[in-house]
Amino acid sequence: TSVTSAKIQVNGIHLHYQQTGEGSHAVLLLPGMLGSGQTDFGPQLKSMNKQLFTIVAWDPRGYGKSIPPSRDFPPDFFERDAKDAVDLMQALKFKKFSLLGWSDGGITALIAAAKYPNLIHKLVIWGANASVTQEDVRIYNGIRDVSKWSEKVKKPLEEMYGHDYFAKTCEAWVDGISRFAENSDGNICQQLLPDIKCPTFIIHGEKDPLVPQAHAEYIHKHIKGSWLLLMPEGKHNLHLRFAEDFNKQVEGFLR
């Protein structure tokens, strides 16, 4: 099945998305920082079961091809993304859908599942956190300067954004997410976790250099009945590196 690419107006923004498959179970893929459907979910758009699922991968506002506007990071940027994501799926006429969120997209998915429980069927997150610690801030500052990134990670993003927008937006993201560390307990969405009632599957790479495992364990502990899978060799991008295994696990959970 081919992947279609289109834009639709949502909350005053023209949001870009890719869509594939004709299954009755709709699934939204939510990318990480600076991410888009194209850069973050190639193996999922290509190989997830298209008879069972209709798969949508979106570019949040200011990312990918959902520019303009330029990306900014007000204190409520995760809530804004959650509302955009849910409103996008409703604009595409999906009454109920599942969420697959990676990294920042995982945080967005947690908020969406808590705030719009009647719309969310199932939830899968990986590389996500519900709070920001001082240790996290140190890690974020380590990736602030994109010139130090590996060529492999940097190249597709430079191709998509051009060097200046990529570099500037990464710095703005580090500042934006680090601000949560000033909240009590570094809170992003901890108080919402008990409100998540849909079946939830948390995957974590034990070698994730960006998100310490304690975050996955905290989320698992505070979402009643959630499942936690630890992948011993998984890093932050485990869904790309171990795409076949990841897709199989997720499809089994979504069925």
CSV table of C-alpha atoms in Angstrom, one decimal:
chain,number,residue,atom,x,y,z
A,1,THR,CA,0.0,0.0,0.0
A,2,SER,CA,1.3,3.4,-0.9
A,3,VAL,CA,1.9,6.2,1.6
A,4,THR,CA,-0.1,9.4,0.9
A,5,SER,CA,1.1,12.8,2.0
A,6,ALA,CA,-1.2,15.7,2.6
A,7,LYS,CA,-2.0,18.8,4.7
A,8,ILE,CA,-5.1,19.7,6.6
A,9,GLN,CA,-6.0,22.8,8.6
A,10,VAL,CA,-6.3,22.2,12.3
A,11,ASN,CA,-6.4,24.9,15.0
A,12,GLY,CA,-5.4,27.6,12.4
A,13,ILE,CA,-2.3,25.6,11.3
A,14,HIS,CA,-1.8,23.6,8.1
A,15,LEU,CA,-0.6,20.3,9.6
A,16,HIS,CA,1.2,17.8,7.4
A,17,TYR,CA,0.7,14.1,7.8
A,18,GLN,CA,1.3,10.8,6.0
A,19,GLN,CA,-1.2,8.0,5.8
A,20,THR,CA,-1.1,4.3,4.8
A,21,GLY,CA,-3.1,1.1,5.2
A,22,GLU,CA,-6.8,0.5,5.2
A,23,GLY,CA,-7.4,-1.4,8.5
A,24,SER,CA,-10.3,-0.5,10.8
A,25,HIS,CA,-7.9,0.3,13.7
A,26,ALA,CA,-6.5,3.8,13.3
A,27,VAL,CA,-3.1,4.5,14.8
A,28,LEU,CA,-1.4,7.9,15.1
A,29,LEU,CA,2.5,8.0,15.2
A,30,LEU,CA,3.9,10.9,17.3
A,31,PRO,CA,7.5,11.9,16.5
A,32,GLY,CA,10.2,13.2,18.9
A,33,MET,CA,12.0,16.5,19.1
A,34,LEU,CA,12.5,18.0,15.6
A,35,GLY,CA,10.9,14.9,14.2
A,36,SER,CA,8.4,14.2,11.5
A,37,GLY,CA,6.7,11.2,10.0
A,38,GLN,CA,9.3,11.0,7.3
A,39,THR,CA,12.4,11.1,9.6
A,40,ASP,CA,11.1,9.2,12.6
A,41,PHE,CA,8.8,6.4,11.4
A,42,GLY,CA,10.0,5.0,8.0
A,43,PRO,CA,10.0,1.3,9.1
A,44,GLN,CA,6.5,1.7,10.7
A,45,LEU,CA,4.9,3.4,7.7
A,46,LYS,CA,6.5,0.7,5.5
A,47,SER,CA,6.0,-2.5,7.4
A,48,MET,CA,3.2,-2.3,9.9
A,49,ASN,CA,0.2,-4.4,9.0
A,50,LYS,CA,-1.9,-2.5,6.5
A,51,GLN,CA,-4.8,-4.9,6.6
A,52,LEU,CA,-5.3,-4.4,10.3
A,53,PHE,CA,-4.3,-0.7,10.7
A,54,THR,CA,-4.7,2.7,9.1
A,55,ILE,CA,-1.5,4.4,10.1
A,56,VAL,CA,-1.1,8.2,10.3
A,57,ALA,CA,2.2,9.9,11.0
A,58,TRP,CA,2.0,13.6,11.7
A,59,ASP,CA,4.4,16.5,11.7
A,60,PRO,CA,3.6,18.7,14.8
A,61,ARG,CA,3.4,22.4,14.2
A,62,GLY,CA,6.8,23.9,13.4
A,63,TYR,CA,8.3,20.5,12.6
A,64,GLY,CA,8.8,18.6,9.3
A,65,LYS,CA,6.4,20.0,6.7
A,66,SER,CA,4.1,21.7,9.2
A,67,ILE,CA,6.0,25.0,8.8
A,68,PRO,CA,5.0,27.8,9.0
A,69,PRO,CA,4.7,28.5,11.9
A,70,SER,CA,8.3,28.3,13.2
A,71,ARG,CA,8.5,26.0,16.2
A,72,ASP,CA,8.4,27.6,19.7
A,73,PHE,CA,8.3,26.2,23.2
A,74,PRO,CA,5.8,28.0,25.4
A,75,PRO,CA,5.2,26.4,28.8
A,76,ASP,CA,2.2,24.5,27.5
A,77,PHE,CA,3.8,23.2,24.3
A,78,PHE,CA,3.1,19.5,25.1
A,79,GLU,CA,-0.6,20.3,25.8
A,80,ARG,CA,-0.8,22.2,22.6
A,81,ASP,CA,0.7,19.3,20.6
A,82,ALA,CA,-1.7,16.9,22.3
A,83,LYS,CA,-4.7,19.0,21.3
A,84,ASP,CA,-3.4,19.4,17.7
A,85,ALA,CA,-2.8,15.6,17.5
A,86,VAL,CA,-6.3,14.7,18.6
A,87,ASP,CA,-8.0,17.4,16.5
A,88,LEU,CA,-6.0,16.3,13.5
A,89,MET,CA,-7.3,12.7,13.9
A,90,GLN,CA,-10.9,14.0,14.3
A,91,ALA,CA,-10.5,16.3,11.2
A,92,LEU,CA,-9.5,13.1,9.4
A,93,LYS,CA,-12.8,11.5,10.6
A,94,PHE,CA,-11.3,8.9,12.9
A,95,LYS,CA,-13.7,8.5,15.9
A,96,LYS,CA,-11.3,6.5,18.0
A,97,PHE,CA,-7.7,5.7,17.6
A,98,SER,CA,-4.5,4.4,19.2
A,99,LEU,CA,-1.4,6.5,19.9
A,100,LEU,CA,2.3,5.4,19.4
A,101,GLY,CA,4.5,8.1,20.8
A,102,TRP,CA,8.3,8.3,20.8
A,103,SER,CA,10.3,10.6,23.1
A,104,ASP,CA,8.6,14.0,23.1
A,105,GLY,CA,5.8,12.4,21.2
A,106,GLY,CA,5.4,9.9,24.0
A,107,ILE,CA,4.9,12.8,26.5
A,108,THR,CA,2.3,14.3,24.1
A,109,ALA,CA,0.6,10.9,23.8
A,110,LEU,CA,0.4,10.5,27.7
A,111,ILE,CA,-1.3,13.9,27.9
A,112,ALA,CA,-3.7,13.2,25.1
A,113,ALA,CA,-4.6,9.8,26.6
A,114,ALA,CA,-5.3,11.4,30.0
A,115,LYS,CA,-7.2,14.4,28.6
A,116,TYR,CA,-9.3,12.7,25.8
A,117,PRO,CA,-10.0,9.3,27.3
A,118,ASN,CA,-13.1,8.6,25.1
A,119,LEU,CA,-11.0,9.0,21.9
A,120,ILE,CA,-8.0,6.9,22.7
A,121,HIS,CA,-8.2,3.1,22.2
A,122,LYS,CA,-4.7,2.0,23.2
A,123,LEU,CA,-1.4,3.7,24.0
A,124,VAL,CA,2.2,2.8,23.3
A,125,ILE,CA,5.1,5.0,24.4
A,126,TRP,CA,8.9,4.6,24.4
A,127,GLY,CA,11.7,7.0,25.3
A,128,ALA,CA,9.3,9.2,27.2
A,129,ASN,CA,9.4,10.9,30.6
A,130,ALA,CA,6.8,12.6,32.9
A,131,SER,CA,9.2,14.8,34.7
A,132,VAL,CA,12.6,16.5,34.2
A,133,THR,CA,15.4,16.0,36.7
A,134,GLN,CA,18.7,17.9,37.0
A,135,GLU,CA,20.4,14.9,35.5
A,136,ASP,CA,18.0,15.2,32.5
A,137,VAL,CA,18.9,18.9,32.1
A,138,ARG,CA,22.6,17.9,32.0
A,139,ILE,CA,21.8,15.3,29.3
A,140,TYR,CA,19.8,17.8,27.3
A,141,ASN,CA,22.7,20.4,27.4
A,142,GLY,CA,24.9,17.7,26.0
A,143,ILE,CA,22.9,17.7,22.8
A,144,ARG,CA,22.4,21.5,22.6
A,145,ASP,CA,25.1,22.0,20.0
A,146,VAL,CA,24.0,20.0,16.9
A,147,SER,CA,27.5,20.3,15.3
A,148,LYS,CA,28.5,17.6,17.8
A,149,TRP,CA,25.8,15.2,16.7
A,150,SER,CA,26.7,12.1,14.8
A,151,GLU,CA,26.5,12.5,11.0
A,152,LYS,CA,23.9,9.8,10.7
A,153,VAL,CA,21.4,11.5,13.0
A,154,LYS,CA,22.2,15.0,11.9
A,155,LYS,CA,22.0,14.5,8.1
A,156,PRO,CA,18.3,13.8,7.6
A,157,LEU,CA,17.4,16.7,9.9
A,158,GLU,CA,19.8,19.2,8.1
A,159,GLU,CA,18.3,18.1,4.8
A,160,MET,CA,14.8,18.7,6.1
A,161,TYR,CA,15.4,22.0,7.9
A,162,GLY,CA,18.6,23.6,6.7
A,163,HIS,CA,21.4,24.0,9.2
A,164,ASP,CA,20.2,27.3,10.8
A,165,TYR,CA,16.6,26.3,11.6
A,166,PHE,CA,17.8,22.9,12.9
A,167,ALA,CA,20.4,24.4,15.2
A,168,LYS,CA,18.2,27.2,16.5
A,169,THR,CA,15.2,24.9,17.2
A,170,CYS,CA,17.3,22.4,19.0
A,171,GLU,CA,18.7,25.1,21.3
A,172,ALA,CA,15.2,26.4,21.9
A,173,TRP,CA,14.0,22.9,22.7
A,174,VAL,CA,16.7,22.4,25.3
A,175,ASP,CA,15.7,25.7,26.9
A,176,GLY,CA,12.0,24.8,26.7
A,177,ILE,CA,12.2,21.3,28.2
A,178,SER,CA,14.7,22.3,30.8
A,179,ARG,CA,12.2,24.8,32.3
A,180,PHE,CA,10.2,21.9,33.6
A,181,ALA,CA,13.0,21.1,36.0
A,182,GLU,CA,12.0,24.3,37.9
A,183,ASN,CA,8.5,22.8,38.7
A,184,SER,CA,7.8,20.9,41.9
A,185,ASP,CA,9.3,17.4,41.3
A,186,GLY,CA,10.3,18.6,37.8
A,187,ASN,CA,6.7,17.8,36.8
A,188,ILE,CA,5.6,17.7,33.1
A,189,CYS,CA,2.5,15.5,33.4
A,190,GLN,CA,2.9,13.3,36.5
A,191,GLN,CA,-0.5,14.3,37.9
A,192,LEU,CA,-2.2,13.1,34.7
A,193,LEU,CA,-0.9,9.5,34.7
A,194,PRO,CA,-3.6,8.1,37.0
A,195,ASP,CA,-6.2,9.5,34.6
A,196,ILE,CA,-5.0,7.2,31.8
A,197,LYS,CA,-7.5,4.4,31.6
A,198,CYS,CA,-6.7,2.8,28.2
A,199,PRO,CA,-4.5,-0.2,27.8
A,200,THR,CA,-0.9,1.1,27.9
A,201,PHE,CA,2.4,-0.4,26.7
A,202,ILE,CA,5.7,1.2,27.8
A,203,ILE,CA,8.8,0.1,26.0
A,204,HIS,CA,12.3,1.2,27.1
A,205,GLY,CA,15.8,0.6,25.8
A,206,GLU,CA,18.1,-0.2,28.6
A,207,LYS,CA,20.9,1.6,26.8
A,208,ASP,CA,18.9,4.7,26.1
A,209,PRO,CA,21.5,7.6,26.6
A,210,LEU,CA,18.8,10.3,26.6
A,211,VAL,CA,16.1,9.0,28.9
A,212,PRO,CA,17.1,7.1,32.1
A,213,GLN,CA,15.2,3.9,32.8
A,214,ALA,CA,13.7,5.4,36.1
A,215,HIS,CA,11.4,7.5,33.9
A,216,ALA,CA,9.8,4.4,32.2
A,217,GLU,CA,9.5,2.7,35.6
A,218,TYR,CA,7.8,5.8,37.1
A,219,ILE,CA,5.2,5.9,34.3
A,220,HIS,CA,4.6,2.2,34.5
A,221,LYS,CA,4.0,2.4,38.3
A,222,HIS,CA,1.5,5.3,37.9
A,223,ILE,CA,-0.6,4.0,35.0
A,224,LYS,CA,-2.8,1.3,36.4
A,225,GLY,CA,-2.5,-2.1,34.6
A,226,SER,CA,0.2,-0.8,32.2
A,227,TRP,CA,2.8,-3.2,30.7
A,228,LEU,CA,6.6,-2.5,30.7
A,229,LEU,CA,9.0,-4.1,28.2
A,230,LEU,CA,12.7,-3.5,28.7
A,231,MET,CA,14.9,-4.1,25.6
A,232,PRO,CA,18.4,-4.9,26.8
A,233,GLU,CA,20.1,-3.7,23.6
A,234,GLY,CA,17.7,-0.9,22.9
A,235,LYS,CA,18.8,2.8,22.7
A,236,HIS,CA,16.6,5.8,22.3
A,237,ASN,CA,15.7,4.9,18.7
A,238,LEU,CA,14.9,1.3,19.4
A,239,HIS,CA,11.9,1.4,16.9
A,240,LEU,CA,14.3,2.1,14.1
A,241,ARG,CA,17.2,0.0,15.1
A,242,PHE,CA,15.1,-3.1,16.0
A,243,ALA,CA,12.2,-2.2,13.8
A,244,GLU,CA,11.0,-5.8,13.1
A,245,ASP,CA,10.9,-6.8,16.8
A,246,PHE,CA,9.3,-3.4,17.7
A,247,ASN,CA,6.6,-3.7,15.1
A,248,LYS,CA,5.8,-7.3,16.1
A,249,GLN,CA,5.5,-6.4,19.8
A,250,VAL,CA,3.4,-3.3,19.1
A,251,GLU,CA,1.1,-5.1,16.6
A,252,GLY,CA,0.6,-7.9,19.1
A,253,PHE,CA,-0.4,-5.4,21.8
A,254,LEU,CA,-2.7,-3.4,19.5
A,255,ARG,CA,-4.6,-6.4,18.1
